[in-house]
PDB file of C-alpha atoms in Angstrom:
ATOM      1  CA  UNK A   6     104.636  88.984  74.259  1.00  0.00           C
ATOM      2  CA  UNK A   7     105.844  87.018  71.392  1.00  0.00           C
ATOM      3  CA  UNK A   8     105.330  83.141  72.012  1.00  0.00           C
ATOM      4  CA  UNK A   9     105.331  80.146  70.148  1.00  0.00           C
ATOM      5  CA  UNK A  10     101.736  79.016  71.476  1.00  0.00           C
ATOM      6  CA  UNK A  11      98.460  80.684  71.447  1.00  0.00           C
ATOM      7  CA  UNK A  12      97.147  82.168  74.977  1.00  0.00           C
ATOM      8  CA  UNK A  13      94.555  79.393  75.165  1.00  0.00           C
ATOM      9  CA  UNK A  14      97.249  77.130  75.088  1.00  0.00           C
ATOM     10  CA  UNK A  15      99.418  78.763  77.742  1.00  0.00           C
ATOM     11  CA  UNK A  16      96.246  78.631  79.889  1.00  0.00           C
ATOM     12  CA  UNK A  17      96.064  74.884  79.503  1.00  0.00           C
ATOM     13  CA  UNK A  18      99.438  74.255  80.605  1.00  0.00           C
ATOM     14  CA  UNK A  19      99.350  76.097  83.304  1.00  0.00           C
ATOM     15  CA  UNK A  20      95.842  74.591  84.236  1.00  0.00           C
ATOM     16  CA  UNK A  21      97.968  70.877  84.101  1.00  0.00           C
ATOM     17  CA  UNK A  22     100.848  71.936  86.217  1.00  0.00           C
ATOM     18  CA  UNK A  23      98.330  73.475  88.835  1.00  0.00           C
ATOM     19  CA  UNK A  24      95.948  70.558  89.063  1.00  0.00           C
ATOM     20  CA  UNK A  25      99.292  68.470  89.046  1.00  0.00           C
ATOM     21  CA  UNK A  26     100.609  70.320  91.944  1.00  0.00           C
ATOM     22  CA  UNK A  27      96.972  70.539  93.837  1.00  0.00           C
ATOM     23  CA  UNK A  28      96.028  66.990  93.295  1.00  0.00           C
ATOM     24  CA  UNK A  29      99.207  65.221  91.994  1.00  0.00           C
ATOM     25  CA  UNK A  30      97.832  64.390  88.425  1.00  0.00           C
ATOM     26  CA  UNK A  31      95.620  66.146  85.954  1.00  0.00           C
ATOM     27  CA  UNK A  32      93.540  64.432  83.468  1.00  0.00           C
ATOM     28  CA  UNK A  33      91.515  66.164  80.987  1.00  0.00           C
ATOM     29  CA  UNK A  34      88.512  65.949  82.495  1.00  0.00           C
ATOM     30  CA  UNK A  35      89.802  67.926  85.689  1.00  0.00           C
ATOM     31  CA  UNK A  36      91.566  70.240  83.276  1.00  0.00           C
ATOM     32  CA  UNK A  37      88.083  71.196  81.453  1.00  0.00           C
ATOM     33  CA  UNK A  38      86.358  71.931  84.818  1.00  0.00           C
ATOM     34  CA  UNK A  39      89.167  74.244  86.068  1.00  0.00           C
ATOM     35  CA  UNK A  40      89.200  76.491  83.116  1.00  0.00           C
ATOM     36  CA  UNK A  41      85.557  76.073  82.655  1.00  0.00           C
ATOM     37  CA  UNK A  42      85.555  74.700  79.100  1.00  0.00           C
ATOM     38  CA  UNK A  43      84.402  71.484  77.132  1.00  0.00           C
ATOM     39  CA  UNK A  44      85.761  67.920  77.316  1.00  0.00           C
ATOM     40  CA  UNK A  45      86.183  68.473  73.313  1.00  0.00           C
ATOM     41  CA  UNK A  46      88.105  72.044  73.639  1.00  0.00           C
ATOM     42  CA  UNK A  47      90.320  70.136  76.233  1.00  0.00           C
ATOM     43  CA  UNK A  48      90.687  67.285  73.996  1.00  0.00           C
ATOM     44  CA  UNK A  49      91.546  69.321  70.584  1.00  0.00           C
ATOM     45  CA  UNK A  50      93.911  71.940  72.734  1.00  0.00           C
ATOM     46  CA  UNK A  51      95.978  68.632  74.094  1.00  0.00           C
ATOM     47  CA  UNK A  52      95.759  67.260  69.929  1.00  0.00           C
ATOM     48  CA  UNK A  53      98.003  70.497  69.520  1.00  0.00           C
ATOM     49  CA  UNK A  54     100.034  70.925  72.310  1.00  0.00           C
ATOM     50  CA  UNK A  55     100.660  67.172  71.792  1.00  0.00           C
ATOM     51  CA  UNK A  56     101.891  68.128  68.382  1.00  0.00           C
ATOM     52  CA  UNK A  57     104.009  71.061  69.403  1.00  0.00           C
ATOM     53  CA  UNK A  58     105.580  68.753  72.067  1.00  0.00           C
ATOM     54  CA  UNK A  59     104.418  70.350  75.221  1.00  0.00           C
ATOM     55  CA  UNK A  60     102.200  67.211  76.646  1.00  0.00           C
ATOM     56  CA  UNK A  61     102.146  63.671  75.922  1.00  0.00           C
ATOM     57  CA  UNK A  62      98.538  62.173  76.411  1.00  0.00           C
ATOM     58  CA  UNK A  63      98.850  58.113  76.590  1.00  0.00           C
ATOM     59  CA  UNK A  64      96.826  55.408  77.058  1.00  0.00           C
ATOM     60  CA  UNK A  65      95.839  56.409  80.584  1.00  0.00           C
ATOM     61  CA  UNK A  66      93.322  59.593  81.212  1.00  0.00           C
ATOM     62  CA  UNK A  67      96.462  61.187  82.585  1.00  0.00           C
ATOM     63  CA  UNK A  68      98.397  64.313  81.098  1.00  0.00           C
ATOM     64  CA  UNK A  69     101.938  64.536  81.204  1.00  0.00           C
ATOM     65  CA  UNK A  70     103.861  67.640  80.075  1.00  0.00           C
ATOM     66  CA  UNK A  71     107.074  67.299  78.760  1.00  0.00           C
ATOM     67  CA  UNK A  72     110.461  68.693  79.845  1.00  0.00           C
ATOM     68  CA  UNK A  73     109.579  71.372  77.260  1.00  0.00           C
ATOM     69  CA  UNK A  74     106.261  71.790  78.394  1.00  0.00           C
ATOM     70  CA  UNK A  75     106.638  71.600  82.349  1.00  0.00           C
ATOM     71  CA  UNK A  76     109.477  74.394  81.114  1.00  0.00           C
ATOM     72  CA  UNK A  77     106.667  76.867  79.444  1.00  0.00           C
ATOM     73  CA  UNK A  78     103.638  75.931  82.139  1.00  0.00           C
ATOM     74  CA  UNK A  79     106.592  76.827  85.025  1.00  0.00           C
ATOM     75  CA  UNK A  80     107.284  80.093  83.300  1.00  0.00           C
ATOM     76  CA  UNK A  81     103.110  80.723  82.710  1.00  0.00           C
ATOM     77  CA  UNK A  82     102.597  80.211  86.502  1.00  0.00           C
ATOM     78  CA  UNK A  83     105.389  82.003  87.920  1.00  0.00           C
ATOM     79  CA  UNK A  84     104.089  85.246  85.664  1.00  0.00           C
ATOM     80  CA  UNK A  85     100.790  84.357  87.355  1.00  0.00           C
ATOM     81  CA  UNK A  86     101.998  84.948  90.634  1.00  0.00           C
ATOM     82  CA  UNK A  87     104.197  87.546  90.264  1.00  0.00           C
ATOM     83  CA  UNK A  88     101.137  89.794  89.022  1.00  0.00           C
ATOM     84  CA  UNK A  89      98.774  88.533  91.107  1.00  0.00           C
ATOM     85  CA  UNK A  90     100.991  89.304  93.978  1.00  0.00           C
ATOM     86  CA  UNK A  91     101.780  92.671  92.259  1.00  0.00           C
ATOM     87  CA  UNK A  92      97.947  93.794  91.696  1.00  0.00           C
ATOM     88  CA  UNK A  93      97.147  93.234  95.316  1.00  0.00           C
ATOM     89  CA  UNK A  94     100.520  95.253  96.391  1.00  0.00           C
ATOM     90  CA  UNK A  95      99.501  98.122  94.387  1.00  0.00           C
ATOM     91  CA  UNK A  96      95.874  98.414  94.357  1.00  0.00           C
ATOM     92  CA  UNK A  97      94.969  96.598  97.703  1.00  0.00           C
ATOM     93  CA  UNK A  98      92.470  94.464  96.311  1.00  0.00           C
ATOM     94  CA  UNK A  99      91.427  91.317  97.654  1.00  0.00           C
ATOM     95  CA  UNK A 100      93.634  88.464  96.359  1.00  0.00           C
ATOM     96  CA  UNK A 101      90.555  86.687  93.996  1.00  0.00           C
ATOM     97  CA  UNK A 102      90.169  90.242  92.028  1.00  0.00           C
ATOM     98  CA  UNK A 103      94.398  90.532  91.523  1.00  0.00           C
ATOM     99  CA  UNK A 104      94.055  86.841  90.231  1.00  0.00           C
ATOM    100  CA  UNK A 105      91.609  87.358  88.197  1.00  0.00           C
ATOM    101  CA  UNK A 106      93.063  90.461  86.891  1.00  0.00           C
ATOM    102  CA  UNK A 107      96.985  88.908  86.628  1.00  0.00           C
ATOM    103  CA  UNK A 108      95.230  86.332  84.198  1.00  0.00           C
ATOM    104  CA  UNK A 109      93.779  88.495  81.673  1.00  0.00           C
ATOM    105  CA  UNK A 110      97.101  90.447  81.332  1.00  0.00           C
ATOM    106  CA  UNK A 111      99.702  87.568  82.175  1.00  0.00           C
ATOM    107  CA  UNK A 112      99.801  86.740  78.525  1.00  0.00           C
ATOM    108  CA  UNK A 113     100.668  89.765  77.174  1.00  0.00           C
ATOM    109  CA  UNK A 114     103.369  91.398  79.651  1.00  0.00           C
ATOM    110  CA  UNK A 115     106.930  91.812  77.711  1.00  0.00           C
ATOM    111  CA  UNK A 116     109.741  90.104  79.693  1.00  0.00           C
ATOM    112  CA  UNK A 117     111.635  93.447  80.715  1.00  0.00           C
ATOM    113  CA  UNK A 118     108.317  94.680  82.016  1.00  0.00           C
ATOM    114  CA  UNK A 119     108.029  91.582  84.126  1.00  0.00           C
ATOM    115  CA  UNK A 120     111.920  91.773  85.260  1.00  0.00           C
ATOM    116  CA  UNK A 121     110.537  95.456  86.451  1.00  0.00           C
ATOM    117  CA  UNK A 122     108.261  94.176  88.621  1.00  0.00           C
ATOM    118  CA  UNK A 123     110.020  91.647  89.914  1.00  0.00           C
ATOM    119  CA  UNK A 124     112.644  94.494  90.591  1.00  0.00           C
ATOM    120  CA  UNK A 125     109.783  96.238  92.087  1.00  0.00           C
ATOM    121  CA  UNK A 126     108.241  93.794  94.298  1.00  0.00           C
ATOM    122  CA  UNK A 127     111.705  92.817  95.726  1.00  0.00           C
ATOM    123  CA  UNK A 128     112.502  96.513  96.359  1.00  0.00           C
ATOM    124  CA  UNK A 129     109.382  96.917  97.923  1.00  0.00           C
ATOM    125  CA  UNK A 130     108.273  93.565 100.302  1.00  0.00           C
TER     126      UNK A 130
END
């Protein structure tokens, strides 16, 4: 799927807008233990995504994403889902193996395939 970010950086928005929703804020530090990476990866991902205008990073530890980048990270997670929901529909496994699954292919899934499987999923619930 053609994007204007790299897949590392769709992971880290959609690592804010989860910790966000979990805890109410993310900081970096939180972000680099969800996605199991280094302070400094966090740090030089937000540099760029600061750049691109996805995330503001101020004064406080605290990461805000943007209108533009709440936008992306809202489209990122609902992908997430979908497939996650999907894998475990289709192939029965448990819910930990479809999420793991859904995250290695989320990135890459054209949008008509994923308007299929929405079509899909509301055919078949």
């Amino acid at each position: 799927m053609a994007t204007d970010i790299h897949e590392s950086g769709e992971d880290y928005l959609e690592a804010i807008l989860v910790l966000q929703k979990k805890n109410g804020a993310a900081r970096s530090v939180d972000v680099a233990k969800h996605l199991k990476v280094s302070k400094p990866s966090v740090s030089r991902a937000m540099s760029v995504l600061e750049e691109t205008g996805y995330v503001t990073v101020g004064d406080t530890s605290f990461l805000q994403l943007t209108a533009k980048g709440k936008a992306k990270a809202n489209e990122i997670y609902s992908r997430h889902v979908l497939l996650t929901q999907f894998l475990q529909k289709i192939t029965g496994v448990d819910a930990e193996q479809a999420e793991e699954n859904a995250c290695r292919i989320e990135h890459d899934i054209d949008s008509d395939v994923k308007k299929g499987i929405e079509r899909w999923m509301k055919e078949n619930s």
